[in-house]
PDB file of C-alpha atoms in Angstrom:
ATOM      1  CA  UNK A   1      -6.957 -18.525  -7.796  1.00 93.00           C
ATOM      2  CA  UNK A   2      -5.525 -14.779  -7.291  1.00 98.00           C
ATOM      3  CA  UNK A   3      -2.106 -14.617  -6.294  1.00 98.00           C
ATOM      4  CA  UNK A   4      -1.538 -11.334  -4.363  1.00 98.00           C
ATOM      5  CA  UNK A   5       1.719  -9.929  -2.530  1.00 98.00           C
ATOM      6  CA  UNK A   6       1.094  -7.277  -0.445  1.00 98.00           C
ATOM      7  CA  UNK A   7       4.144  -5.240   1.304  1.00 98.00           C
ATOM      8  CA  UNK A   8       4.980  -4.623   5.056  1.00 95.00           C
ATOM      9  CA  UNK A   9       1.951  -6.732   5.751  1.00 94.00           C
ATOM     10  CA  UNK A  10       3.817  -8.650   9.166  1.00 94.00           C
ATOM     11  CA  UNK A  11       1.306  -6.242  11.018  1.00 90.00           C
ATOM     12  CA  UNK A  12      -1.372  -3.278  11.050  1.00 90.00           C
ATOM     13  CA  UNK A  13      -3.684  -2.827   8.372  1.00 92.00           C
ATOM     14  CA  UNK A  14      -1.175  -4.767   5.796  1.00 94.00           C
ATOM     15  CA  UNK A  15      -1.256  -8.091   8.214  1.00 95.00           C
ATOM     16  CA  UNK A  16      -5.385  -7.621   8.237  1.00 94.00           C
ATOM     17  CA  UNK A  17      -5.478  -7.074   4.397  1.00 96.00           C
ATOM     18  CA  UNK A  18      -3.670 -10.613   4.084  1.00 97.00           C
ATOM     19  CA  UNK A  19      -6.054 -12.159   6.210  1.00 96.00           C
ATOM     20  CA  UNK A  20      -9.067 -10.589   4.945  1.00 97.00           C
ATOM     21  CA  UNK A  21      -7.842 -11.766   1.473  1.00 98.00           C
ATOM     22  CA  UNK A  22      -6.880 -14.936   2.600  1.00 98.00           C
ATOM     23  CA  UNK A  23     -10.736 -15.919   3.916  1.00 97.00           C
ATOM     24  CA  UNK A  24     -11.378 -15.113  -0.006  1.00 97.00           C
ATOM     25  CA  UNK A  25      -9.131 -17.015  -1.168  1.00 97.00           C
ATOM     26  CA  UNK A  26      -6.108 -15.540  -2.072  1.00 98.00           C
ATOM     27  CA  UNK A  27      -2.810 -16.599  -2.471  1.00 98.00           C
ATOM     28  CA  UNK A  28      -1.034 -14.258  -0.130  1.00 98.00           C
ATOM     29  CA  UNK A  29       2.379 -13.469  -0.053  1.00 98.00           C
ATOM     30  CA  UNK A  30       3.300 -11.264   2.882  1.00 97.00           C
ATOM     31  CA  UNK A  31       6.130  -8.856   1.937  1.00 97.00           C
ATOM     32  CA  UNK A  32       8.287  -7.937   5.232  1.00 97.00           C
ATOM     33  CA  UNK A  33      12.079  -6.616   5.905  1.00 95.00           C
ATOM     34  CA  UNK A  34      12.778  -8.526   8.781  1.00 95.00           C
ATOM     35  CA  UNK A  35      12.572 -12.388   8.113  1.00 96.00           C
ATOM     36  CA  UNK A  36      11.704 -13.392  11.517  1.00 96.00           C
ATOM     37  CA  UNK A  37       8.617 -11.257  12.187  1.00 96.00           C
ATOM     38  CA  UNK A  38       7.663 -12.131   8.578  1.00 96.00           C
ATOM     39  CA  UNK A  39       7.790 -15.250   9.064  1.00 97.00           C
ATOM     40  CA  UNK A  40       5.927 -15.716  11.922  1.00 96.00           C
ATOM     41  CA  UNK A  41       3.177 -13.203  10.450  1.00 96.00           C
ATOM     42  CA  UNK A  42       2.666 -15.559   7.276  1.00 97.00           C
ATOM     43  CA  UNK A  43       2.833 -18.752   9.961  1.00 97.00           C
ATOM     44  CA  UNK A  44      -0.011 -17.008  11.843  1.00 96.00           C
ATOM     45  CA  UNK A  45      -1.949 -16.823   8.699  1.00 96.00           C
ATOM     46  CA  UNK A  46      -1.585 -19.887   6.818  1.00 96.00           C
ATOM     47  CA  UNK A  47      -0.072 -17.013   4.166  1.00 98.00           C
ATOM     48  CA  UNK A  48       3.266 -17.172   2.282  1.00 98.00           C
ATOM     49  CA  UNK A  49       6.526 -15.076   2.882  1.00 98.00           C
ATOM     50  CA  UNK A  50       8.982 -13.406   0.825  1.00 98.00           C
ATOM     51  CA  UNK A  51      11.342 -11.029   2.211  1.00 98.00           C
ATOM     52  CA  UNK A  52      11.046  -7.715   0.533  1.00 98.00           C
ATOM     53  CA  UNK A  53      12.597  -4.772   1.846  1.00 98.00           C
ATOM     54  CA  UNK A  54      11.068  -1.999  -0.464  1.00 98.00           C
ATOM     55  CA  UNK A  55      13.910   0.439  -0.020  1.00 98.00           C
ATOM     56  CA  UNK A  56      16.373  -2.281  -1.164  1.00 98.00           C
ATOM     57  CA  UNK A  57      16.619  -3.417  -5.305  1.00 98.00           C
ATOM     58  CA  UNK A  58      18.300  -6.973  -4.477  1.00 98.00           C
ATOM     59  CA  UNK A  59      15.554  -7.324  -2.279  1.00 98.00           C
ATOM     60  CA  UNK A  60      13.159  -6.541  -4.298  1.00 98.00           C
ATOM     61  CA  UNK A  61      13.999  -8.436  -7.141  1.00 98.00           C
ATOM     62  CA  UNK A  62      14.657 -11.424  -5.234  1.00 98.00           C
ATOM     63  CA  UNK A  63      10.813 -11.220  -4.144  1.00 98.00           C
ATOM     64  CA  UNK A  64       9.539 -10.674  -6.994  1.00 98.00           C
ATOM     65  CA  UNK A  65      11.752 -13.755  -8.836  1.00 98.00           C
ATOM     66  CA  UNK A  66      10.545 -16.288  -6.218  1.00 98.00           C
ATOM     67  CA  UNK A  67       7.140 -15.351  -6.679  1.00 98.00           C
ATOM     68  CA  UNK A  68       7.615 -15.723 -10.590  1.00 98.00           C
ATOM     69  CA  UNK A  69       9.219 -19.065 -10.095  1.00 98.00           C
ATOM     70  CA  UNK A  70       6.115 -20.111  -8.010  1.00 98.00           C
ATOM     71  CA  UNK A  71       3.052 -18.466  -9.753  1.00 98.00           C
ATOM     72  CA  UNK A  72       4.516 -17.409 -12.582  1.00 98.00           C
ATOM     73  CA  UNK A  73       2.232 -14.513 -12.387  1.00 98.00           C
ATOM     74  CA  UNK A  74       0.571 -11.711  -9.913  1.00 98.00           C
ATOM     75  CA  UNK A  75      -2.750 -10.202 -10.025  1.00 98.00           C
ATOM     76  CA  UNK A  76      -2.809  -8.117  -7.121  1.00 98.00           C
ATOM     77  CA  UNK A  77      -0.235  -5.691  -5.799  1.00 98.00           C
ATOM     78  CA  UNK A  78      -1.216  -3.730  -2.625  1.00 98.00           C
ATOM     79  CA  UNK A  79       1.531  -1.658  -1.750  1.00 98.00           C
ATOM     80  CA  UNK A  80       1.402  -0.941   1.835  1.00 97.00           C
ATOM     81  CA  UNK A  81       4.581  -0.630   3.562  1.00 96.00           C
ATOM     82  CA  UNK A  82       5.265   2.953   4.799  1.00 95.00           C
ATOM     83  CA  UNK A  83       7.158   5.311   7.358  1.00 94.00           C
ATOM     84  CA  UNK A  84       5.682   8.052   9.422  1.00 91.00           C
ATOM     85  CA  UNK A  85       8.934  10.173   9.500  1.00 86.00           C
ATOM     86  CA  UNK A  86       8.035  12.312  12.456  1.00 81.00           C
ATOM     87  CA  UNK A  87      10.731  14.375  14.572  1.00 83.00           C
ATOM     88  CA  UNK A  88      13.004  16.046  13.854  1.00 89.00           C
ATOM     89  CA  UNK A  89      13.437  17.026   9.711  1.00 94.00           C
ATOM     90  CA  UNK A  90      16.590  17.229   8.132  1.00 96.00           C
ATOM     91  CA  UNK A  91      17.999  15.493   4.768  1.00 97.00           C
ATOM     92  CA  UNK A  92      18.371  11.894   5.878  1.00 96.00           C
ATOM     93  CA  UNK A  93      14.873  11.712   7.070  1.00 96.00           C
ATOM     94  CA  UNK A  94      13.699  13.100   4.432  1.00 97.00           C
ATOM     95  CA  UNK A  95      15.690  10.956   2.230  1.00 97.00           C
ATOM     96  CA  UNK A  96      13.890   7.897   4.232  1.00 97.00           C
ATOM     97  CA  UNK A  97      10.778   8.633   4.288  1.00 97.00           C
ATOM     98  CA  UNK A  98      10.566   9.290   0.396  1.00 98.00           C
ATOM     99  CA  UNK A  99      12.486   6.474  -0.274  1.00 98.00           C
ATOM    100  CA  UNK A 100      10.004   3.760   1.628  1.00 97.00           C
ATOM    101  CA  UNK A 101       6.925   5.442   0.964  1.00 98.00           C
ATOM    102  CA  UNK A 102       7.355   6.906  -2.770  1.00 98.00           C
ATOM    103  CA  UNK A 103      10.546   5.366  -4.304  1.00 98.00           C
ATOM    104  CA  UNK A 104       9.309   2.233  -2.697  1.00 98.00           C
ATOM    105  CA  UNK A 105       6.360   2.126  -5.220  1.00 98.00           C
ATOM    106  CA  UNK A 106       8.525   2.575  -8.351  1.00 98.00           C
ATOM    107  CA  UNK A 107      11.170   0.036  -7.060  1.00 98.00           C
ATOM    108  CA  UNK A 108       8.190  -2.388  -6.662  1.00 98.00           C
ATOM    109  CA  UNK A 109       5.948  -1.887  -9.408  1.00 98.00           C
ATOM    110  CA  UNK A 110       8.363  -1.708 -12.347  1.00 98.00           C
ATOM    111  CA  UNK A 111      10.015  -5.521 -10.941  1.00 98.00           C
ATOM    112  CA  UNK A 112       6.124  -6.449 -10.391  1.00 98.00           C
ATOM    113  CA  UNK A 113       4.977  -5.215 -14.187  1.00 98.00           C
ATOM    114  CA  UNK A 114       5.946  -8.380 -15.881  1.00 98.00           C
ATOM    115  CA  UNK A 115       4.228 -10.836 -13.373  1.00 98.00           C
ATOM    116  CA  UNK A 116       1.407  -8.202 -13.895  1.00 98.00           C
ATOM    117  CA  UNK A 117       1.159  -8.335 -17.255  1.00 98.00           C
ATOM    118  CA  UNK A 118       0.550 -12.199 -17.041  1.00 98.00           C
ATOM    119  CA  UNK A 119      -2.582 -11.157 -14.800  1.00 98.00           C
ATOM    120  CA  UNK A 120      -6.400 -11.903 -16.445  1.00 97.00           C
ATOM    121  CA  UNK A 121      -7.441  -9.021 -13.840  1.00 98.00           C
ATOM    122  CA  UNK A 122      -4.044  -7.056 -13.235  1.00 98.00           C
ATOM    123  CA  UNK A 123      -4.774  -4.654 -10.383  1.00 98.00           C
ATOM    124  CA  UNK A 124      -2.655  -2.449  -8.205  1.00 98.00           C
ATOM    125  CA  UNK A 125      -3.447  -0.992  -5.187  1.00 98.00           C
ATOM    126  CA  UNK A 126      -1.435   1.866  -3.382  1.00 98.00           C
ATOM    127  CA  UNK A 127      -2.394   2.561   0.417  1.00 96.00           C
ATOM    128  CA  UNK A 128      -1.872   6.692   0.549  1.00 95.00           C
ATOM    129  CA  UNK A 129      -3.265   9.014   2.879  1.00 93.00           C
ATOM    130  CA  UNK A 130      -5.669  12.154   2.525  1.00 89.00           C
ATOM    131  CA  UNK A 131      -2.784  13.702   4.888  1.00 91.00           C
ATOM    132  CA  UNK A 132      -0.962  14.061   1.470  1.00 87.00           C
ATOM    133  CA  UNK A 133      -4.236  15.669  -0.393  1.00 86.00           C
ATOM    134  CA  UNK A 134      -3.976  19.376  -0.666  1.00 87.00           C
ATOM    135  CA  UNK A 135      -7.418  19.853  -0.234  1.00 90.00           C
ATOM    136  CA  UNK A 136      -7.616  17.827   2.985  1.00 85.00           C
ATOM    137  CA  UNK A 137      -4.707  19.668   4.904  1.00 88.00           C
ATOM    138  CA  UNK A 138      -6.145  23.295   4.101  1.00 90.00           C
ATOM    139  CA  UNK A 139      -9.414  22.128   5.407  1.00 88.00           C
ATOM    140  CA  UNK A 140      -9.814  23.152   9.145  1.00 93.00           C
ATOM    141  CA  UNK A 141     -12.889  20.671   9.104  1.00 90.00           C
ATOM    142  CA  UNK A 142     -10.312  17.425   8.480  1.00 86.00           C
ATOM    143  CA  UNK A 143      -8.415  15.615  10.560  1.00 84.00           C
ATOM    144  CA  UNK A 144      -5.127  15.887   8.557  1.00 83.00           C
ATOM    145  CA  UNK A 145      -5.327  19.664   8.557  1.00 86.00           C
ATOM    146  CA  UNK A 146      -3.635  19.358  12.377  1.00 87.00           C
ATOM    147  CA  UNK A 147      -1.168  16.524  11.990  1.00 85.00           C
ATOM    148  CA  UNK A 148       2.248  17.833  11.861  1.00 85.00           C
ATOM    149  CA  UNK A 149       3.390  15.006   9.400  1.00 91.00           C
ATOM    150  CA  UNK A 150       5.206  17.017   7.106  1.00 93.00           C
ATOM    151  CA  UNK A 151       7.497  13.910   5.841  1.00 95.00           C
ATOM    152  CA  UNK A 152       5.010  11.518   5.826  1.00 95.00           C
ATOM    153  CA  UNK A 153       2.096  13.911   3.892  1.00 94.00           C
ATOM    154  CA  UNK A 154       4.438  15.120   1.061  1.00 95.00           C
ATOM    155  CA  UNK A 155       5.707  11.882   0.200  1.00 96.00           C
ATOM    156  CA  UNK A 156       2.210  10.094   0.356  1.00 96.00           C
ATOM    157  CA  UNK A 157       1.140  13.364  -2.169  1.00 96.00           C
ATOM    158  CA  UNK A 158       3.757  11.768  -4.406  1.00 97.00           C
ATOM    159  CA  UNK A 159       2.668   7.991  -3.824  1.00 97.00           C
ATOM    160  CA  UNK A 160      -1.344   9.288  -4.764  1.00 97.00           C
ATOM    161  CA  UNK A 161       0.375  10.877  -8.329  1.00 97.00           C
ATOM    162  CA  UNK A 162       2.407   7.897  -9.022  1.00 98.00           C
ATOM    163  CA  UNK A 163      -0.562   6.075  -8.608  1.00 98.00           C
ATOM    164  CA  UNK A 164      -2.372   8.032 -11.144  1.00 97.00           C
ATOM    165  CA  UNK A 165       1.105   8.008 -13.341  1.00 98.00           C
ATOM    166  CA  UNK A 166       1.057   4.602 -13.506  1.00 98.00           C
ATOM    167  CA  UNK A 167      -2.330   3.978 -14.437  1.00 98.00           C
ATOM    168  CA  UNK A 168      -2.452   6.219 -17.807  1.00 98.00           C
ATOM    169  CA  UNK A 169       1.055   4.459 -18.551  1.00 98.00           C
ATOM    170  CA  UNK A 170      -0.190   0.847 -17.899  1.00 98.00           C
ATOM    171  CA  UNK A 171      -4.013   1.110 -19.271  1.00 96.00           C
ATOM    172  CA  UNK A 172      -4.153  -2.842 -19.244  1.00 96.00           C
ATOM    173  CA  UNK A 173      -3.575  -2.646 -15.207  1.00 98.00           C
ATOM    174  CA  UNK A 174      -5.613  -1.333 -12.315  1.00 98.00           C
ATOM    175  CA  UNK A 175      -4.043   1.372  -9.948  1.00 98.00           C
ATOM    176  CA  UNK A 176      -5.902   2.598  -7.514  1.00 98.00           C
ATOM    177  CA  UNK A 177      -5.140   4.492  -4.670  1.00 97.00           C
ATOM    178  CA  UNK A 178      -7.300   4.605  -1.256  1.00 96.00           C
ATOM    179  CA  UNK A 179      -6.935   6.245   2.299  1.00 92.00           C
ATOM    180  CA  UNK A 180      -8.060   3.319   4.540  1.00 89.00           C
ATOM    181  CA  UNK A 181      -9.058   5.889   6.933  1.00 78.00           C
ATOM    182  CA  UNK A 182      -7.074   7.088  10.684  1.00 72.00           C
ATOM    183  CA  UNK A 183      -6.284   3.890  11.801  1.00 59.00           C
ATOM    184  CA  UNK A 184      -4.921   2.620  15.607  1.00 51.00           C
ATOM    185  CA  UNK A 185      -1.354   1.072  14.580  1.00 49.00           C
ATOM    186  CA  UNK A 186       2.336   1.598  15.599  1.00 52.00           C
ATOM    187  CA  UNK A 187       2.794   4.066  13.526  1.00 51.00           C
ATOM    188  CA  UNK A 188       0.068   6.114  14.767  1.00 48.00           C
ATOM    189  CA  UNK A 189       0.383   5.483  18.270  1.00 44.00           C
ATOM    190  CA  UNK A 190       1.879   8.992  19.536  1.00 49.00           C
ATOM    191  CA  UNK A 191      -1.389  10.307  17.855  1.00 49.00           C
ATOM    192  CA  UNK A 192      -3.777   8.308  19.814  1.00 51.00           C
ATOM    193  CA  UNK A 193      -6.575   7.886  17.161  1.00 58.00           C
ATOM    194  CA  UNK A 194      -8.095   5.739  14.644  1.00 60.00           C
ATOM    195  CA  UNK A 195     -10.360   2.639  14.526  1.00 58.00           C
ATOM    196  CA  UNK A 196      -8.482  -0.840  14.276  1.00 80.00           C
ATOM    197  CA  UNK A 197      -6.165  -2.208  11.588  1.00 80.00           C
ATOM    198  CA  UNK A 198      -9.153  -4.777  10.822  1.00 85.00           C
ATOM    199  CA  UNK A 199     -11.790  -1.974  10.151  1.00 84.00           C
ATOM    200  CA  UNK A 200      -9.253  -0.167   7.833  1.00 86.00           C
ATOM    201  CA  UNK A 201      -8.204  -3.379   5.859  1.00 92.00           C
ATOM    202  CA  UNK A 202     -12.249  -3.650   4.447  1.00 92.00           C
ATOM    203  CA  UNK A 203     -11.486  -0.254   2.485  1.00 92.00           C
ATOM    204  CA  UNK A 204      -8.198  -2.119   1.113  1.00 95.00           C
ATOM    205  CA  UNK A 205      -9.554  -5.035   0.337  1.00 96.00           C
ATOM    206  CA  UNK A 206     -12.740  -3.873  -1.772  1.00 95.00           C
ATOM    207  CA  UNK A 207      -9.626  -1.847  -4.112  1.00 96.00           C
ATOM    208  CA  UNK A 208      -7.905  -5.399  -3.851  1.00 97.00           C
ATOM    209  CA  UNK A 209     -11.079  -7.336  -5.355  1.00 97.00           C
ATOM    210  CA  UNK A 210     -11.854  -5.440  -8.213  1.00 97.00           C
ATOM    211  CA  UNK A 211     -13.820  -6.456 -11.092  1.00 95.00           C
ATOM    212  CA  UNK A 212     -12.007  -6.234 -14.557  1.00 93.00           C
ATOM    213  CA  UNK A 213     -14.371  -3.565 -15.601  1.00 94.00           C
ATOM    214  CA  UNK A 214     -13.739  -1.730 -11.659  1.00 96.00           C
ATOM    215  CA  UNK A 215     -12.100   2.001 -11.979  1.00 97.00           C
ATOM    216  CA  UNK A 216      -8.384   2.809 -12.711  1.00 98.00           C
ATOM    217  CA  UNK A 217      -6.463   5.906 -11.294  1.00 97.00           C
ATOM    218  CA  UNK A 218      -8.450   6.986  -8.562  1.00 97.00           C
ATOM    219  CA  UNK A 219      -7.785   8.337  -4.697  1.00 95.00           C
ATOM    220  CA  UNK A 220     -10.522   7.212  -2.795  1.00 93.00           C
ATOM    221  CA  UNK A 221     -11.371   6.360   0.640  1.00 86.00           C
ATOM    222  CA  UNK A 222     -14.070   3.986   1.942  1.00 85.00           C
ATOM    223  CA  UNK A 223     -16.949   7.002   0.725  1.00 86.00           C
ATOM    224  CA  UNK A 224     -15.686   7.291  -3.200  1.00 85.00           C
ATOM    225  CA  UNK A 225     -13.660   9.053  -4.639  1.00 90.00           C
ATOM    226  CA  UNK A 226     -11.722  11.794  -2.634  1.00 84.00           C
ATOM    227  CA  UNK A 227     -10.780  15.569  -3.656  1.00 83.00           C
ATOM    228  CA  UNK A 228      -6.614  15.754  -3.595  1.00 82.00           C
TER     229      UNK A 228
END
């Protein structure tokens, strides 16, 4: 039995993930802010609910000690909750955007670590974006070279190197970062592109269902491994 939590997963690609998981088996907690659309996400699913508010440390704790109570242990992480950040820029954007999608993953992983640790097949998965890789923003070929995401792309740049961080600082764990590809959701829904949530999820869930032997510290999207 693999006991996964996966973060802002109420809907999008993080609700499909659970339920992709779920038809494998999984023990799936869904990790959401607001308790009512959580809720009824998990109820949809036949999936369990903790609230988990990424950008909160009570919160995340809390989530992390009911899951310990119940498992006593978590073998997947997918960390999936994000904010596009569009607009206008100034400081407390900024400040929010980095704080969900970057600050989020530290807050996360270091209360997750000792569930982790308890793991056979510890793995970690971080849902980035190739609209934070260097080499896909300069290139006039990609998609991401014309989305004026400034926010969003610098703070996923940081969630890809945290991702790589972590994995030479936790050798017995898994992290692995993917872009699950442009992707129809609310978030993207000013943009007016991408395939559906469910399409996406696949590229998540072959990170999610590693073997032990699978790769550690890469950025990769449903191809291999991507240039950043």
């Amino acid at each position: 039995m693999t006991i996964t939590l996966i973060t802002g997963a109420n809907k999008g690609i993080g609700f499909e993930t659970a339920k992709q998981l779920l038809e494998l088996g999984h023990v799936v907690y869904i990790g959401a802010r607001d308790v009512e659309r959580g809720e009824k996400a998990a109820a949809a699913l036949g999936a369990r609910f903790v609230q988990l508010d990424v950008t909160d440390d009570a919160s995340v704790s809390s989530a992390l000690a009911t899951i310990d109570a119940a498992e006593g242990r978590l073998d997947v992480l997918v960390h999936n909750a994000g904010v596009l950040g569009d607009g206008v820029i100034d400081g407390p954007t900024a400040l929010r955007v980095f704080d969900t999608n970057a600050v989020g993953i530290v807050r996360v992983t270091e209360a997750a670590l000792p569930l982790l640790r308890r793991s056979s097949n510890p793995n970690v998965v971080t849902v980035s974006s190739s609209a934070g890789s260097f080499w896909a923003v300069n290139n006039p070929d990609r998609p991401e070279f014309h989305l004026p995401v400034a926010l969003y792309s610098a703070s996923k740049s940081a969630a890809t190197m945290l991702t790589v961080q972590y994995a030479k600082a936790q050798p017995g764990i898994k992290f692995n970062a993917i872009e699950p590809g442009p992707t129809a959701t609310d978030m993207t829904a000013a943009f007016g592109i991408g395939r559906s949530p469910e399409e996406s999820a696949r590229t998540v869930v072959r990170l999610a269902t590693l073997d032990a032997d699978g790769p550690t510290g890469t950025f990769q999207d449903e191809a291999g491994e991507l240039r950043w």
